[in-house]
Every structure is written in C-alpha cells, then in structure tokens.
Backbone as a ProteinNet text record, in pm:
[ID]
protein_1_A
[PRIMARY]
MRVALIHRILRSFFTRMLLPAGLVAAPFAQAQEAPQKLSQVQLSAGMHLIHAEVARTEEQRSIGLMHRPSLAANDGMLFVFDRPGVQCFWMKNTLIPLSIAFVADDGTIVNIAEMKPRSLDSHCSAKPVRLALEMNSGWFAKRGIASGATIGGIAAK
[TERTIARY]
10652.3	10646.7	10819.4	10876.1	11024.3	11039.5	11078.6	11083.6	11113.1	11034	11048.3	11115.3	11156.9	11231	11345.7	11449.1	11518.7	11536.7	11504.6	11465	11555.6	11465.2	11557.7	11648.7	11725.1	11827.1	11901.7	11889.7	11999.8	12048.5	11895.5	11924.7	11955.2	11933.2	12115.3	12172.7	12211.2	12426	12479.3	12351.2	12393.2	12396.8	12360.5	12338.7	12420.2	12444.3	12522.2	12754.2	12757.9	12837.7	12896.8	12853.2	12928.5	12882.6	12742	12750.8	12785.9	12854.3	12903	13069.2	13070.9	13279.8	13262.6	13109.1	13157.4	13116.4	13130.8	13142	13028.7	12944	12773.3	12623.5	12525	12465.2	12347.2	12310.1	12142.5	12030	11960.8	11871.5	11773.7	11694.5	11589.8	11715.1	11850.5	11899.8	11910.2	11919.9	11933.1	11758.9	11717.9	11581.9	11480.7	11516.4	11545.1	11538.5	11415.8	11527	11465.6	11304.3	11310.1	11385.9	11388.5	11428.9	11387.7	11452.4	11398.9	11385.9	11275.7	11238.2	11167.9	11275.6	11301.4	11302	11232.6	11231.6	11337.3	11341	11467.4	11481.9	11561.7	11684.3	11747.6	11672.1	11789.5	11902.2	12109.5	12202.5	12232.7	12356.4	12379.9	12605.3	12675.9	12832.4	12868.8	12886.2	12919.3	12837.7	12799.2	12637.5	12516.7	12619.6	12522.8	12487.5	12294.8	12250.7	12221.4	12204.7	12185.9	12068.9	12007.9	11887.8	11864.2	11865.6	11924.4	11826.8	11818.9	11760	11825	11737	11772.5	11762.8	11847.8	11843	11875.4	11777.8	11793.1	11759.3	11751.1	11693.8	11824.3	11860.9	11984.6	11895.6	11741.9	11692.1	11760.9	11727.3	11721.9	11862	11994.9	12114	12174.6	12118.9	12192.1	12121	11968.7	11982.9	12049.4	12057.1	12081.8	12035	12161.1	12089.1	12119	12062.3	12068	11988.9	11993.5	11867.1	11869.5	11940.6	11863.4	11928.1	11891.7	11948.5	12034.4	12007.5	12034	11943.6	12096	12060.8	12059.4	11996.7	11901.3	12038.4	12110.3	12236.8	12264.3	12159.3	12225.9	12158.1	12153.1	12076	12145.2	12132.7	12235.2	12084.6	12204.6	12192.3	12221.6	12145.4	12252.3	12217.7	12289.9	12351.1	12333.7	12273.2	12318	12296.6	12375.5	12437.5	12389.5	12340	12323.6	12478.4	12558.5	12709.1	12837.4	12981.6	13031.8	13132.8	13174.2	13216.3	13293.2	13415.1	13475.8	13321.3	13308.4	13145.5	13229	13203.1	13303.3	13168.4	13172	13037.6	13091.2	13018	13046.4	12974.3	12997	12800.6	12770.4	12794.7	12737.7	12614.9	12509.4	12377.3	12365.8	12446.4	12451.6	12492.7	12399.9	12387.3	12507.1	12538.9	12573.4	12711.1	12794.3	12974.8	12897.7	12913.7	12866	13027	13015	13103.2	13051.3	13121.9	13102.7	13178.7	13085.6	13186.8	13143.9	13245.5	13236.8	13242.1	13138.9	13087.7	13128.5	13187.2	13152.4	13038.8	12993.9	12875.4	12904.8	12939	12900.8	12898.4	12931.6	12900.3	13075.8	13205.7	13343.6	13306.6	13371.8	13398.8	13517.6	13519.6	13705.4	13711.5	13613.1	13761.6	13707.2	13663.6	13564.9	13661.9	13516.4	13612.7	13538.3	13581.2	13553.8	13506.7	13386.3	13294.1	13319.3	13361.3	13269.7	13108.3	13022.6	12933	12956.3	12892.4	12847.3	13016.1	13044	13189.5	13141.3	13264.6	13302.8	13425.5	13428.9	13606	13503.4	13601.9	13518.5	13592.4	13508.8	13544.5	13468.1	13613.8	13527	13672.8	13610	13604.4	13753.1	13728	13951.8	13936.9	13824.2	13832.3	13614.3	13641.8	13494	13392.4	13323.5	13180	13056.2	12934.1	12784.6	12732.6	12806.2	12766.7	12864.4	12700.2	12831.1	12683.9	12765.9	12699.4	12758.6	12650.1	12689.6	12634.1	12689.3	12645.7	12721.5	12689.7	12701.8	12865.5	12926.3	13023	13131.6	13231.2	13246.1	13241.8	13124	13038	13064.9	13158.8	13245.9	13360.4	13441	13540.1	13533.3	13382.6	13384.8	13358.9	13350.6	13302.1	13397.1	13563.7	13669.5	13562.9	13460.1	13461.6	13596.7	13600.1	13737.5	13696.7	13790.7	13833	13834.1	13751.6	13718.6	13677.8	13617.5	13513.3	13369.6	13231.1	13163.9	13073.6	12961.2	12820.3	12739.5	12672.1	12548.1	12428.6	12417.8	12284.5	12280.1	12344.6	12416.8	12417.3	12402.2	12457.1	12315.4	12189.4	12061.9	12054.7	12089.6	12047.4	12078.4
10396.8	10286	10225.2	10278.8	10323.2	10414	10480.5	10597.3	10638.3	10482.7	10509.5	10372.9	10273.5	10161.9	10221.8	10324	10454.5	10521.7	10522.5	10567.8	10533.9	10393.7	10297.8	10220	10280.2	10214.5	10268.1	10401.1	10513.5	10497.6	10551.7	10504.7	10450.9	10296.3	10186.4	10179.3	10253.3	10324.5	10382.8	10510.3	10603.8	10532.1	10476.4	10456.3	10313.4	10222.6	10123.3	10166.3	10242.7	10261.3	10425	10457.5	10644.3	10689.6	10604.8	10749.2	10630.1	10517.4	10517.8	10539.1	10589.7	10661.1	10755.9	10794.6	11030.5	11090.5	10969	11047.4	11213.8	11075.2	11243.4	11153.5	11235.6	11213.9	11217.8	11082.6	10973.9	11124.2	11162.2	11233.4	11253.4	11114.6	11062.3	11114	11147.4	11112	11287.6	11374.5	11507.4	11591.1	11547.8	11627.8	11518.6	11445.4	11426	11526.3	11540.7	11755.3	11677.9	11598.8	11563.5	11432.9	11395.6	11211.5	11185.9	11069.3	10915.6	10876.5	10780	10652.4	10578.4	10521.7	10324.2	10258.9	10171.9	9969.3	10041	9974.4	10008.8	9789.2	9788.3	9681.4	9718.3	9643.6	9681.6	9560	9630.8	9617.5	9608.9	9577.3	9579.9	9656.8	9673.2	9761.4	9716.6	9574.1	9592.3	9588.3	9685.9	9679.7	9791	9801	9970	9893.1	10007.7	9929	10026.5	9956	10096.4	10062.7	10147.1	10182.9	10259.3	10116.4	10138.2	10113.6	10213.8	10206.1	10133.2	10065.4	9983.8	10030	10011.8	10091.2	9988.2	9887.7	9761.3	9770.7	9892.9	9922.2	10086.7	9959.4	10134.6	10228.9	10272.1	10451.5	10474.5	10353.5	10368.8	10406.4	10313.5	10341.7	10494.3	10479.3	10604.1	10788.5	10737.1	10857.7	10866.1	10716.8	10749.1	10832.5	10918.8	11006.8	11149.4	11167.8	11283.7	11392.1	11507.7	11653.9	11589	11497.5	11525.4	11644.6	11744.4	11799.1	11774.1	11701.8	11568.2	11441.1	11253.3	11233	11234.7	11095.1	11084.3	10960.3	11014	10883	10799.1	10766.8	10584.6	10558.3	10583.7	10663.4	10551.6	10507.1	10510.7	10420	10399.3	10343	10219.8	10101.3	10000.4	9987.6	10001.3	9977.2	9849.9	9783.6	9656.6	9669.7	9572.2	9530.9	9354.9	9349.5	9297.4	9162.5	9225.5	9146.7	9163.6	9089	9151	9248.5	9354.5	9441.7	9597.1	9619.5	9740.3	9823.4	9880.2	9970.8	10091.3	10212.3	10322.9	10482.1	10550.3	10665.7	10810.6	10917.7	11031.9	11105.5	11193.5	11285.3	11431.9	11369.7	11536.1	11504.6	11639.6	11627.6	11603.3	11528.8	11520.6	11631.2	11678.9	11769.1	11792	11624.1	11552.6	11498.2	11525.3	11376.8	11333.1	11200.9	11024	10970.7	10899.4	10784.1	10709	10600.1	10453.8	10327.5	10216.3	10076.6	9975	9953.8	9866.2	9717	9687.7	9514.1	9463.6	9236	9171.1	9094.7	8973.7	8928.2	8852.8	8805.5	8739.2	8871.5	9015.6	9120	9169.2	9103.2	9168.9	9359	9396.8	9541.9	9517.7	9596.3	9586.4	9670.6	9798.7	9928.6	10067.1	10148.3	10251.4	10421	10488.7	10627	10734.2	10836.6	10981.2	11028.2	11116.6	11143.3	11381.1	11408	11509	11595.2	11615	11654.9	11737	11719	11757.8	11820.9	11651.1	11624.9	11490.2	11576.2	11465	11362.8	11370	11318.9	11151.7	11051.3	10905.8	10865.2	10742.9	10724.3	10510.5	10431.4	10284.6	10151.1	10036.5	9967.7	9890.4	9882.8	9816	9663.4	9589.9	9455.1	9397	9342.5	9402.9	9354.5	9351.9	9385.6	9419.2	9345.7	9428.5	9436.8	9527.4	9592.7	9713.4	9851.8	9953.2	10019.5	10042.2	10164.5	10257	10316.8	10468.3	10524.5	10631.9	10663.3	10824.2	10863.1	11028.1	10987.4	11110.2	11112.7	11083	11003.6	11013.1	10837.4	10805.7	10754.3	10690.6	10568.2	10427.9	10457.5	10545.4	10585.6	10636.1	10681.6	10731.2	10625.8	10547.8	10374	10256.4	10344.3	10223.5	10084	10132.5	9987	10002.5	9977.6	9935	9899.5	9845.7	9759.5	9613.7	9533.2	9371.3	9382.8	9430.4	9455.4	9375.9	9338.3	9267.1	9359.5	9423.9	9418.1	9306.9	9311.1	9207.7	9154.9	9122.4	9150.5	9135.2	9162.2	9165.2	9094.5	9010.8	8828.7	8806.5	8800	8786	8899.3	8989.9	9063.2	9050
6999.3	7060.1	7017.8	6921.5	6875.7	6981.5	7029	7035.3	7225.9	7206.9	7418.8	7472.3	7320.8	7340.4	7306.9	7230.3	7202.8	7326.1	7375.1	7565.6	7627.4	7585	7790.1	7712.4	7586.9	7581.2	7616.2	7532.8	7548.4	7743.4	7831.4	7926.8	8037.6	7952.2	8075.8	8008	7851.1	7799.4	7922	7916	7986.5	8161.6	8170.3	8330	8325.5	8276	8306.6	8229.2	8167.1	8131.3	8088.5	8128.8	8214.1	8270.9	8353.7	8487.9	8575.6	8644.1	8706.6	8693.7	8592.1	8585.6	8563.1	8643	8654.5	8556.7	8415.4	8304.2	8269.4	8258.3	8267.6	8326.4	8353.2	8453.5	8345.3	8354.3	8293.2	8321.5	8206.6	8252.2	8324.7	8341	8466.4	8600.2	8600.4	8746.6	8751.1	8663.9	8696.4	8675.3	8589.7	8692.9	8810.9	8853.4	9019	9073	9175.6	9303.4	9388.4	9414.5	9569.5	9570.4	9727.6	9734.7	9714.5	9649.9	9676.4	9813.8	9839.2	9984.2	9975.9	9989.1	9936	10051.5	9977.7	10094	10236.4	10391.7	10415.8	10522.4	10515	10562.9	10763.5	10824.8	10980.4	10913.8	10930.8	10953.6	11012.9	11085.4	11172.7	11167.8	11264.3	11258.2	11432.6	11374.4	11565.5	11656.1	11790.8	11792.7	11789.9	11666.7	11592.4	11420.2	11558.5	11439.3	11250.3	11217.6	11084.4	11043	11003.2	10925.9	10739.3	10671.5	10525.8	10407	10307.6	10197.1	10139	10062	9956.4	9843.4	9746.8	9570.8	9536.8	9491.2	9401.8	9165.3	9149.2	9004.5	8960	8830.9	8800.3	8801.7	8817.5	8853.9	9035.8	9080.8	9277.6	9246.2	9233.2	9280.7	9213.1	9066.4	9027.8	9039.1	9159.6	9265	9378.8	9401.1	9507.7	9674.2	9716.7	9810.3	9783.2	9621.5	9568.8	9661.1	9655.4	9685.5	9920	9893.5	10000.3	10128.7	10211.8	10338.4	10416.3	10478.9	10610.5	10554.9	10732.9	10654.9	10843	10901.3	11007.3	11057.7	11183.2	11235.2	11247.4	11223.8	11196.2	11057	10998.3	10817.1	10716	10629.9	10487.6	10419.2	10323.6	10182.4	10153.4	10152.3	10080.8	9887.2	9838.9	9726.5	9630.4	9580.2	9535.2	9390.2	9383.3	9235.8	9151.2	9081.3	8991.8	8977.3	8992.9	8985.5	9067.1	9056.3	9154.4	9004	9079.6	8937	9057.8	8985.1	9078.3	9011.8	9161.4	9197.6	9238.9	9106.6	9149	9186.3	9292.9	9286.3	9295.3	9280.7	9255.4	9356.9	9357.3	9453.8	9373.3	9204.8	9183.5	9231.2	9281.5	9338	9487.3	9574.4	9628	9714.7	9861.9	9939.4	10031.8	10065.9	10242.7	10195.8	10273.9	10267.3	10372.6	10284.1	10326.4	10360.3	10379.1	10400.9	10353.6	10229.9	10192.8	10168.7	10276.9	10248.6	10191.5	10105.4	9995.2	10045.3	10049.6	10142.8	10009.1	10036.6	9997.4	10047.9	9959.5	10006.2	10105.8	10172	10321.6	10418.8	10351.5	10503.2	10469.5	10440.2	10554.8	10403.3	10503.8	10478.5	10371.2	10265.3	10136.1	10147.8	10151.5	10205.4	10226.9	10268.2	10256.5	10249.5	10171.8	10101.3	10159.9	10179.6	10260.2	10112.9	10117.2	9932.2	10026.9	9908.4	9944.8	9872.3	9965.8	9860.7	9732.5	9612.3	9507.5	9474.6	9434.6	9355.3	9289.2	9139.4	9070.5	9128.9	9237.5	9215.9	9212.2	9162	9176.2	9311.8	9384.8	9492.7	9484.1	9411.8	9408.9	9466.2	9465.7	9551.5	9476.9	9629.1	9616.6	9535.6	9510	9421.7	9393.6	9305.5	9245.1	9363.6	9447.5	9463.3	9437.1	9519.3	9444.4	9557.1	9718.9	9751.2	9798.3	9820.9	9902.5	9968.1	10065.2	10194.7	10140.3	10187.3	10178.8	10359.2	10410.6	10575.6	10602.1	10703.4	10744.6	10688.1	10623	10684.9	10794.4	10818.1	10953.4	11009.3	10990.7	11028.3	11080.8	10982.9	11055.2	11172.6	11083.7	11163	11329.7	11348	11449.1	11513.5	11519.9	11550.4	11602.6	11499.8	11487.5	11404.4	11289.7	11160.2	11061.6	10996	10951.4	10771.8	10746.8	10678.9	10672.8	10652.1	10756.5	10836.7	10874.6	10998	10933.7	10937.8	10870.7	10936.8	10849.2	10871.7	10864.8	10911.8	10969.8	10903.8	10863	10788.4	10637.2	10589.4	10432.1	10404	10393.4	10322.6	10292.6	10322.7	10266.6	10111.2	10147.8	9977.9	9919.9
[MASK]
+++++++++++++++++++++++++++++++++++++++++++++++++++++++++++++++++++++++++++++++++++++++++++++++++++++++++++++++++++++++++++++++++++++++++++++++++++++++++++++

C-alpha cells in the first residue's frame, strides 16, 4: 500500500512540476505506445467546426496526441487544466506537427504557436490560461484565425 502511495506522489510531482516544463517524461507517458482515445466535444472557430478530444486529467494531458501517425483535418485535442497558469507544451513522442492555441476561459485565443514533431522545444501561453487547443500544423493560419479570435463552445468546458 505504501509503495502505491509513493508511486502516486512521485507521478503527481513529475507531472505537475517537471513534465510541463519539458524536463522529464513521466513513466506512464513513456510506456504509452498506443494513442489514447478520449471523449469529444464540438467546438467552432468562425464557420469552421472542430471535433476535439478532451484531456482533463493529468495523465490524459501528459499523453495528449503522442504516438498518433495522423490527425483528421478538423480534429484536435482540448487540454483543460484545473487552474489558470502559464501552460507550456512540448512534442516528445508526438509524431505529427501541430499548432496550439492557448485560450482564455471566454474562448478568446491568447496566442498560437507552431510545434515541430519529436521536439523538446517549449511552447508556452503568453499569459495564464486554463485551456489549450491542439490542431494540425497551420490549421489556424490557413483559416485566418489568430490571437483575439474566439473559439465557440469552449466557455462551458
């Protein structure tokens, strides 16, 4: 019982402190080889519909879109954090290039970053947010969606 408790504490520490900073990969994230499949929500960006899987738990967020060989054109992943903070992402074990929009609670895009696959480069929100939306690389730019635009359907998440 004590070993399990210690394992949970260590996993929580690695996930909360080191993993978001891109310093180390949590053991459970490394062991995950098959892509995770999470529940979906429908969002919108202007007239564009988005089918986003929702990553709410620490484990779901740490795995994210890792190990996926592709992502459908209007599919993405919405990361939901418990509290606002400067959220940082990196792409170790992520096989496809992605764009990430850091989003305020009201759905306003704070900033967007382009992320290269299998990279340890850190991409962070310009200010504290609770939400981040990953899509295929260039998805936002190709549709003329930039900082200040609104993601519909996100405020209730």
